[in-house]
Short mmCIF file of C-alpha atoms and ligand atoms in Angstrom, two decimals:
data_model
loop_
_atom_site.label_atom_id
_atom_site.label_comp_id
_atom_site.label_asym_id
_atom_site.label_seq_id
_atom_site.Cartn_x
_atom_site.Cartn_y
_atom_site.Cartn_z
CA UNK Y 1 67.64 102.23 178.00
CA UNK Y 2 68.11 98.79 176.77
CA UNK Y 3 71.54 97.82 175.40
CA UNK Y 4 71.35 96.67 171.76
CA UNK Y 5 73.70 94.04 170.39
CA UNK Y 6 74.20 93.17 166.74
CA UNK Y 7 72.61 90.36 165.02
CA UNK Y 8 74.53 88.55 162.12
CA UNK Y 9 73.08 85.64 160.35
CA UNK Y 10 74.95 83.20 157.91
CA UNK Y 11 73.25 81.56 155.03
CA UNK Y 12 74.16 79.38 151.96
CA UNK Y 13 73.68 76.13 150.49
CA UNK Y 14 75.44 72.95 152.08
CA UNK Y 15 79.05 73.19 152.17
CA UNK Y 16 79.34 76.78 151.40
CA UNK Y 17 81.94 77.31 154.32
CA UNK Y 18 79.63 78.88 156.96
CA UNK Y 19 81.28 77.15 159.70
CA UNK Y 20 84.90 78.08 158.78
CA UNK Y 21 83.98 81.62 158.36
CA UNK Y 22 82.03 81.91 161.85
CA UNK Y 23 85.05 80.32 163.60
CA UNK Y 24 87.32 83.19 162.04
CA UNK Y 25 84.74 86.02 162.95
CA UNK Y 26 84.74 84.55 166.63
CA UNK Y 27 88.37 85.41 166.67
CA UNK Y 28 87.91 88.66 164.96
CA UNK Y 29 85.28 89.94 167.52
CA UNK Y 30 87.19 88.32 170.52
CA UNK Y 31 90.28 90.73 169.51
CA UNK Y 32 87.97 93.67 169.33
CA UNK Y 33 86.86 92.77 173.07
CA UNK Y 34 83.28 92.09 171.95
CA UNK Y 35 81.10 89.75 173.68
CA UNK Y 36 79.80 87.01 171.42
CA UNK Y 37 76.94 84.67 171.41
CA UNK Y 38 77.48 81.87 168.97
CA UNK Y 39 74.44 79.82 167.98
CA UNK Y 40 72.55 78.14 165.21
CA UNK Y 41 69.34 76.71 163.71
CA UNK Y 42 67.99 74.24 163.95
CA UNK Y 43 69.26 73.52 167.54
CA UNK Y 44 70.16 76.56 169.15
CA UNK Y 45 68.01 76.36 172.44
CA UNK Y 46 67.70 73.27 174.77
CA UNK Y 47 64.39 72.42 173.20
CA UNK Y 48 65.79 73.04 169.82
CA UNK Y 49 68.56 70.34 170.40
CA UNK Y 50 65.80 67.93 170.74
CA UNK Y 51 63.92 69.16 167.51
CA UNK Y 52 67.23 69.17 165.74
CA UNK Y 53 67.66 65.43 166.27
CA UNK Y 54 64.23 64.71 164.91
CA UNK Y 55 64.38 67.06 162.00
CA UNK Y 56 67.66 65.84 160.60
CA UNK Y 57 66.91 62.26 161.09
CA UNK Y 58 66.88 61.06 157.34
CA UNK Y 59 65.14 57.80 158.45
CA UNK Y 60 61.95 59.39 159.59
CA UNK Y 61 59.41 60.33 157.13
CA UNK Y 62 58.41 64.00 157.85
CA UNK Y 63 55.78 65.67 155.50
CA UNK Y 64 57.06 69.11 154.25
CA UNK Y 65 54.36 71.00 156.39
CA UNK Y 66 55.44 69.07 159.60
CA UNK Y 67 59.03 69.73 158.79
CA UNK Y 68 58.18 73.55 158.26
CA UNK Y 69 56.48 73.53 161.74
CA UNK Y 70 59.21 71.88 163.47
CA UNK Y 71 61.76 74.68 162.05
CA UNK Y 72 59.47 77.23 163.31
CA UNK Y 73 58.99 75.81 166.77
CA UNK Y 74 63.00 75.70 166.82
CA UNK Y 75 62.98 79.32 165.90
CA UNK Y 76 60.29 80.57 168.10
CA UNK Y 77 61.94 79.14 171.14
CA UNK Y 78 65.51 80.07 170.12
CA UNK Y 79 64.44 83.76 169.61
CA UNK Y 80 62.55 84.01 173.00
CA UNK Y 81 65.20 81.94 175.11
CA UNK Y 82 68.55 82.68 173.63
CA UNK Y 83 68.66 85.51 170.73
CA UNK Y 84 66.77 88.33 172.33
CA UNK Y 85 68.26 88.04 175.94
CA UNK Y 86 71.82 88.20 174.13
CA UNK Y 87 70.95 91.08 172.13
CA UNK Y 88 69.57 92.88 175.12
CA UNK Y 89 72.87 92.14 176.95
CA UNK Y 90 74.46 94.11 174.04
CA UNK Y 91 76.24 90.84 172.66
CA UNK Y 92 77.05 89.94 169.02
CA UNK Y 93 74.88 87.29 167.91
CA UNK Y 94 76.32 84.96 165.23
CA UNK Y 95 73.58 82.68 164.10
CA UNK Y 96 74.37 79.81 161.64
CA UNK Y 97 71.08 79.96 159.52
CA UNK Y 98 67.79 81.84 160.27
CA UNK Y 99 64.60 82.94 158.64
CA UNK Y 100 66.14 83.05 155.20
CA UNK Y 101 66.79 79.26 155.23
CA UNK Y 102 63.05 78.63 155.57
CA UNK Y 103 62.42 80.66 152.67
CA UNK Y 104 65.19 79.15 150.67
CA UNK Y 105 64.61 75.52 151.62
CA UNK Y 106 60.88 75.26 152.30
CA UNK Y 107 59.82 77.96 149.99
CA UNK Y 108 62.22 77.97 146.91
CA UNK Y 109 63.23 74.32 147.47
CA UNK Y 110 60.08 72.50 148.59
CA UNK Y 111 57.79 74.93 146.74
CA UNK Y 112 55.81 76.25 149.57
CA UNK Y 113 54.25 79.56 149.31
CA UNK Y 114 56.88 82.47 149.91
CA UNK Y 115 54.34 85.06 151.30
CA UNK Y 116 52.89 82.50 153.87
CA UNK Y 117 56.32 81.46 155.01
CA UNK Y 118 57.36 85.12 155.52
CA UNK Y 119 54.21 85.69 157.69
CA UNK Y 120 54.85 82.31 159.53
CA UNK Y 121 58.54 83.58 160.09
CA UNK Y 122 57.28 86.88 161.49
CA UNK Y 123 54.99 84.87 163.95
CA UNK Y 124 57.90 82.83 165.11
CA UNK Y 125 60.38 85.63 165.54
CA UNK Y 126 57.95 88.43 166.53
CA UNK Y 127 59.31 90.39 163.86
CA UNK Y 128 63.01 90.23 164.81
CA UNK Y 129 65.24 90.28 161.77
CA UNK Y 130 69.14 90.14 161.45
CA UNK Y 131 71.13 93.47 161.20
CA UNK Y 132 73.29 91.79 158.63
CA UNK Y 133 72.89 88.26 156.69
CA UNK Y 134 75.97 87.01 155.12
CA UNK Y 135 75.13 84.87 152.23
CA UNK Y 136 77.88 82.51 151.02
CA UNK Y 137 77.23 81.74 147.54
CA UNK Y 138 78.67 79.00 145.37
CA UNK Y 139 77.46 76.15 143.01
CA UNK Y 140 75.85 73.50 144.81
CA UNK Y 141 78.07 70.83 143.20
CA UNK Y 142 80.87 72.32 144.75
CA UNK Y 143 79.10 72.74 148.21
CA UNK Y 144 77.94 69.10 148.05
CA UNK Y 145 81.52 67.90 147.43
CA UNK Y 146 82.81 69.85 150.37
CA UNK Y 147 79.97 68.47 152.57
CA UNK Y 148 80.64 64.96 151.67
CA UNK Y 149 84.39 65.13 152.47
CA UNK Y 150 83.49 66.86 155.97
CA UNK Y 151 80.82 64.06 156.71
CA UNK Y 152 83.34 61.38 156.13
CA UNK Y 153 86.12 63.08 157.85
CA UNK Y 154 83.75 63.58 160.79
CA UNK Y 155 82.46 60.03 160.66
CA UNK Y 156 78.81 61.64 160.45
CA UNK Y 157 75.93 59.07 159.31
CA UNK Y 158 72.70 59.93 157.64
CA UNK Y 159 71.56 61.50 160.70
CA UNK Y 160 73.27 64.55 159.35
CA UNK Y 161 72.23 64.02 155.88
CA UNK Y 162 68.49 64.80 155.19
CA UNK Y 163 69.04 67.79 153.04
CA UNK Y 164 72.48 66.61 151.60
CA UNK Y 165 70.77 63.59 150.30
CA UNK Y 166 68.48 65.68 148.10
CA UNK Y 167 69.10 65.94 144.26
CA UNK Y 168 71.21 68.55 142.80
CA UNK Y 169 68.32 70.26 141.16
CA UNK Y 170 66.76 70.78 144.82
CA UNK Y 171 70.12 72.70 145.85
CA UNK Y 172 70.16 74.59 142.69
CA UNK Y 173 66.54 75.99 143.52
CA UNK Y 174 67.92 76.86 147.02
CA UNK Y 175 70.89 78.67 145.83
CA UNK Y 176 68.64 80.73 143.35
CA UNK Y 177 66.18 81.44 146.22
CA UNK Y 178 68.87 82.75 148.40
CA UNK Y 179 70.18 85.11 145.64
CA UNK Y 180 66.41 86.33 144.88
CA UNK Y 181 66.22 87.01 148.70
CA UNK Y 182 69.46 88.93 148.65
CA UNK Y 183 68.19 91.26 146.04
CA UNK Y 184 65.33 92.18 148.05
CA UNK Y 185 66.56 93.00 151.46
CA UNK Y 186 69.30 95.44 152.24
CA UNK Y 187 70.68 93.42 155.14
CA UNK Y 188 72.24 90.83 152.75
CA UNK Y 189 75.88 90.78 151.97
CA UNK Y 190 76.84 88.18 149.19
CA UNK Y 191 80.14 86.76 149.06
CA UNK Y 192 81.56 84.43 146.29
CA UNK Y 193 82.24 81.24 148.55
CA UNK Y 194 84.37 79.53 145.58
CA UNK Y 195 87.12 81.68 147.03
CA UNK Y 196 89.34 80.07 149.74
CA UNK Y 197 88.42 80.49 153.33
CA UNK Y 198 90.92 83.31 153.98
CA UNK Y 199 89.77 85.38 151.10
CA UNK Y 200 86.09 85.00 152.27
CA UNK Y 201 87.04 86.04 155.71
CA UNK Y 202 89.00 89.14 154.51
CA UNK Y 203 86.08 90.39 152.26
CA UNK Y 204 83.78 89.93 155.34
CA UNK Y 205 86.03 91.42 157.79
CA UNK Y 206 86.40 94.62 155.48
CA UNK Y 207 82.52 94.81 155.13
CA UNK Y 208 81.86 94.57 158.82
CA UNK Y 209 84.60 97.11 159.64
CA UNK Y 210 83.05 99.40 157.09
CA UNK Y 211 79.55 98.80 158.40
CA UNK Y 212 79.83 98.84 162.13
CA UNK Y 213 81.56 100.86 164.71
CA UNK Y 214 83.20 99.02 167.75
CA UNK Y 215 84.52 101.13 170.60
P1 TYD E 1 73.02 71.60 159.17
O1 TYD E 1 73.79 70.43 159.61
O2 TYD E 1 73.06 72.67 160.41
O3 TYD E 1 73.41 72.21 157.95
P2 TYD E 1 74.46 73.25 157.52
O4 TYD E 1 75.64 72.73 158.15
O5 TYD E 1 74.32 73.23 155.97
O6 TYD E 1 74.01 74.52 158.14
O7 TYD E 1 71.52 71.23 158.85
C1 TYD E 1 70.43 72.16 158.75
C2 TYD E 1 69.67 71.72 157.44
O8 TYD E 1 68.32 72.29 157.70
C3 TYD E 1 70.23 72.39 156.33
O9 TYD E 1 70.15 71.48 155.31
C4 TYD E 1 69.24 73.55 155.92
C5 TYD E 1 67.92 73.00 156.60
N1 TYD E 1 67.32 74.05 157.00
C6 TYD E 1 65.80 74.20 156.50
O10 TYD E 1 65.44 73.43 155.62
N2 TYD E 1 64.90 75.18 157.05
C7 TYD E 1 65.35 75.92 157.98
O11 TYD E 1 64.46 76.88 158.31
C8 TYD E 1 66.56 75.73 158.59
C9 TYD E 1 67.05 76.80 159.81
C10 TYD E 1 67.63 74.85 158.10
#
């Protein structure tokens, strides 16, 4: 029989603290002697790394539908090449953004049809969904401030800034989109990300320990 791992995705507006939480969870699962596969979208696969550079290049004018298909191409490759094999090997897959980012950004943010996007996501993933989606929720103003500080600290250029440069209203729509999605799917766990990183980690850790058994 196939071994089945655990698939956890992380979602939220810019600067919500996904990276910090993921780092802490890597430590948590390592202590529990679990095999982890850490990945992200866009850019999880080899092809995806090239697509990521194209997608996030803020100087390139990319039309919304073209942008959508780049994210979907990245996802299709990522699922087949990386996520499915890792799950089959019994690993815990920690994925920074997945299907819900497309619904939130391209759907609620850019105004594309949600039902069509759900269909296209299904096509790209062959129906694979996370077992758990951790949504870090906070007001976008706060997230953007944090993202700006991070970009300056890491000396990032506009290459990483396509979405961070969008108007606040855009990020507001995305936040609300994520919260709408969270109400529709049982796999979501919403965390108030205004709290500090330790508090967020503690809440998530408790939820995971309650929901899943590790031998
Ligand atoms: P990234 O630098 O990974 O952002 P973050 O650190 O906030 O995760 O850039 C990914 C950007 O792409 C982010 O702004 C969200 C956006 N995105 C979409 O618009 N649609 C998608 O399907 C995915 C996966 C990401």
